[in-house]
Tab-separated table of C-alpha atoms in Angstrom:
chain	number	residue	atom	x	y	z
A	1	MET	CA	16.191	-1.136	16.966
A	2	GLN	CA	15.656	-3.963	15.136
A	3	ALA	CA	11.941	-4.727	14.114
A	4	TYR	CA	9.886	-7.527	11.819
A	5	VAL	CA	7.293	-6.631	9.509
A	6	TYR	CA	4.357	-9.341	8.546
A	7	LYS	CA	1.448	-8.724	6.192
A	8	SER	CA	-1.897	-9.972	7.078
A	9	LEU	CA	-3.150	-12.285	4.838
A	10	ARG	CA	-6.779	-11.402	5.538
A	11	LYS	CA	-7.030	-7.541	5.560
A	12	ALA	CA	-5.157	-5.890	2.518
A	13	ASP	CA	-2.980	-3.351	3.366
A	14	THR	CA	-2.346	-3.766	6.598
A	15	TYR	CA	1.181	-4.530	8.425
A	16	VAL	CA	2.583	-5.926	11.853
A	17	PHE	CA	6.004	-4.890	13.520
A	18	LEU	CA	7.513	-6.749	15.942
A	19	SER	CA	10.263	-6.574	18.670
A	20	ALA	CA	10.886	-10.344	18.288
A	21	ARG	CA	10.657	-12.761	15.205
A	22	ASP	CA	7.252	-14.639	14.735
A	23	ASP	CA	6.470	-13.534	19.147
A	24	PHE	CA	2.890	-13.222	17.462
A	25	ALA	CA	1.895	-14.153	21.619
A	26	ARG	CA	2.296	-10.336	21.877
A	27	LEU	CA	-0.368	-9.011	19.961
A	28	PRO	CA	-3.980	-9.265	21.778
A	29	ASP	CA	-6.191	-12.507	20.814
A	30	PRO	CA	-8.678	-10.622	19.629
A	31	VAL	CA	-6.159	-8.384	16.882
A	32	ARG	CA	-4.755	-11.533	15.790
A	33	GLU	CA	-8.483	-12.978	14.941
A	34	GLN	CA	-8.914	-9.920	12.960
A	35	LEU	CA	-5.648	-10.249	11.373
A	36	GLY	CA	-5.365	-13.747	10.229
A	37	SER	CA	-2.333	-15.782	9.030
A	38	LEU	CA	0.546	-13.106	8.812
A	39	GLN	CA	3.245	-13.534	6.288
A	40	PHE	CA	6.728	-12.329	7.097
A	41	VAL	CA	8.083	-9.881	4.281
A	42	LEU	CA	10.439	-7.680	5.922
A	43	GLU	CA	13.609	-7.511	8.532
A	44	VAL	CA	14.837	-3.609	8.665
A	45	GLU	CA	16.845	-1.763	11.308
A	46	LEU	CA	14.426	1.468	12.651
A	47	SER	CA	17.635	4.002	13.936
A	48	GLU	CA	16.629	7.390	13.828
A	49	GLN	CA	17.576	8.355	10.695
A	50	ARG	CA	15.165	5.873	9.046
A	51	LYS	CA	12.177	6.500	7.065
A	52	LEU	CA	9.102	4.931	6.772
A	53	ALA	CA	6.747	5.408	3.748
A	54	ARG	CA	3.091	5.249	5.259
A	55	VAL	CA	4.509	5.212	9.605
A	56	ASP	CA	7.036	7.343	11.564
A	57	ALA	CA	9.149	5.151	12.392
A	58	THR	CA	9.642	7.233	15.771
A	59	THR	CA	6.521	5.553	16.598
A	60	VAL	CA	6.731	2.962	15.663
A	61	ARG	CA	9.897	2.264	17.846
A	62	GLU	CA	7.421	3.724	20.632
A	63	HIS	CA	5.318	1.575	20.051
A	64	LEU	CA	7.345	-1.688	20.278
A	65	GLN	CA	9.298	-0.666	23.334
A	66	SER	CA	5.711	0.014	25.178
A	67	ARG	CA	3.945	-3.028	23.335
A	68	GLY	CA	6.127	-5.402	21.384
A	69	PHE	CA	3.937	-4.693	18.391
A	70	HIS	CA	3.066	-1.426	16.007
A	71	ILE	CA	0.058	-2.267	13.349
A	72	GLN	CA	0.372	-0.193	10.366
A	73	PHE	CA	-3.027	0.200	8.727
A	74	PRO	CA	-4.316	1.335	4.984
A	75	PRO	CA	-4.459	4.800	4.217
A	76	THR	CA	-7.695	6.247	4.441
A	77	LEU	CA	-9.033	6.985	0.718
A	78	ALA	CA	-9.428	10.708	1.790
A	79	SER	CA	-5.188	10.231	3.006
A	80	ALA	CA	-4.292	8.571	-0.413
A	81	VAL	CA	-6.350	10.887	-2.591
A	82	ALA	CA	-3.923	14.479	-3.423
A	83	PRO	CA	-6.127	17.522	-2.816
A	84	ASP	CA	-6.694	19.547	-5.951
A	85	ALA	CA	-4.384	22.001	-6.583
């Protein structure tokens, strides 16, 4: 499955995956308003073997099939900090 990735120019470290390039109509209006302008950054094949840095590729594929989009939010401070050993 092909995915097209865009970064939000308003929300730092927030990315939108779309199942069709530049098909922003798939995003609900309130979401589009919150994200502001989106800038294309990557086209990627989401195969079962694909590993993504911050999100599970299977979840992204499921969201693309059911909704046509997936939003990757920035990590929370708690998840970004490794626990002390």
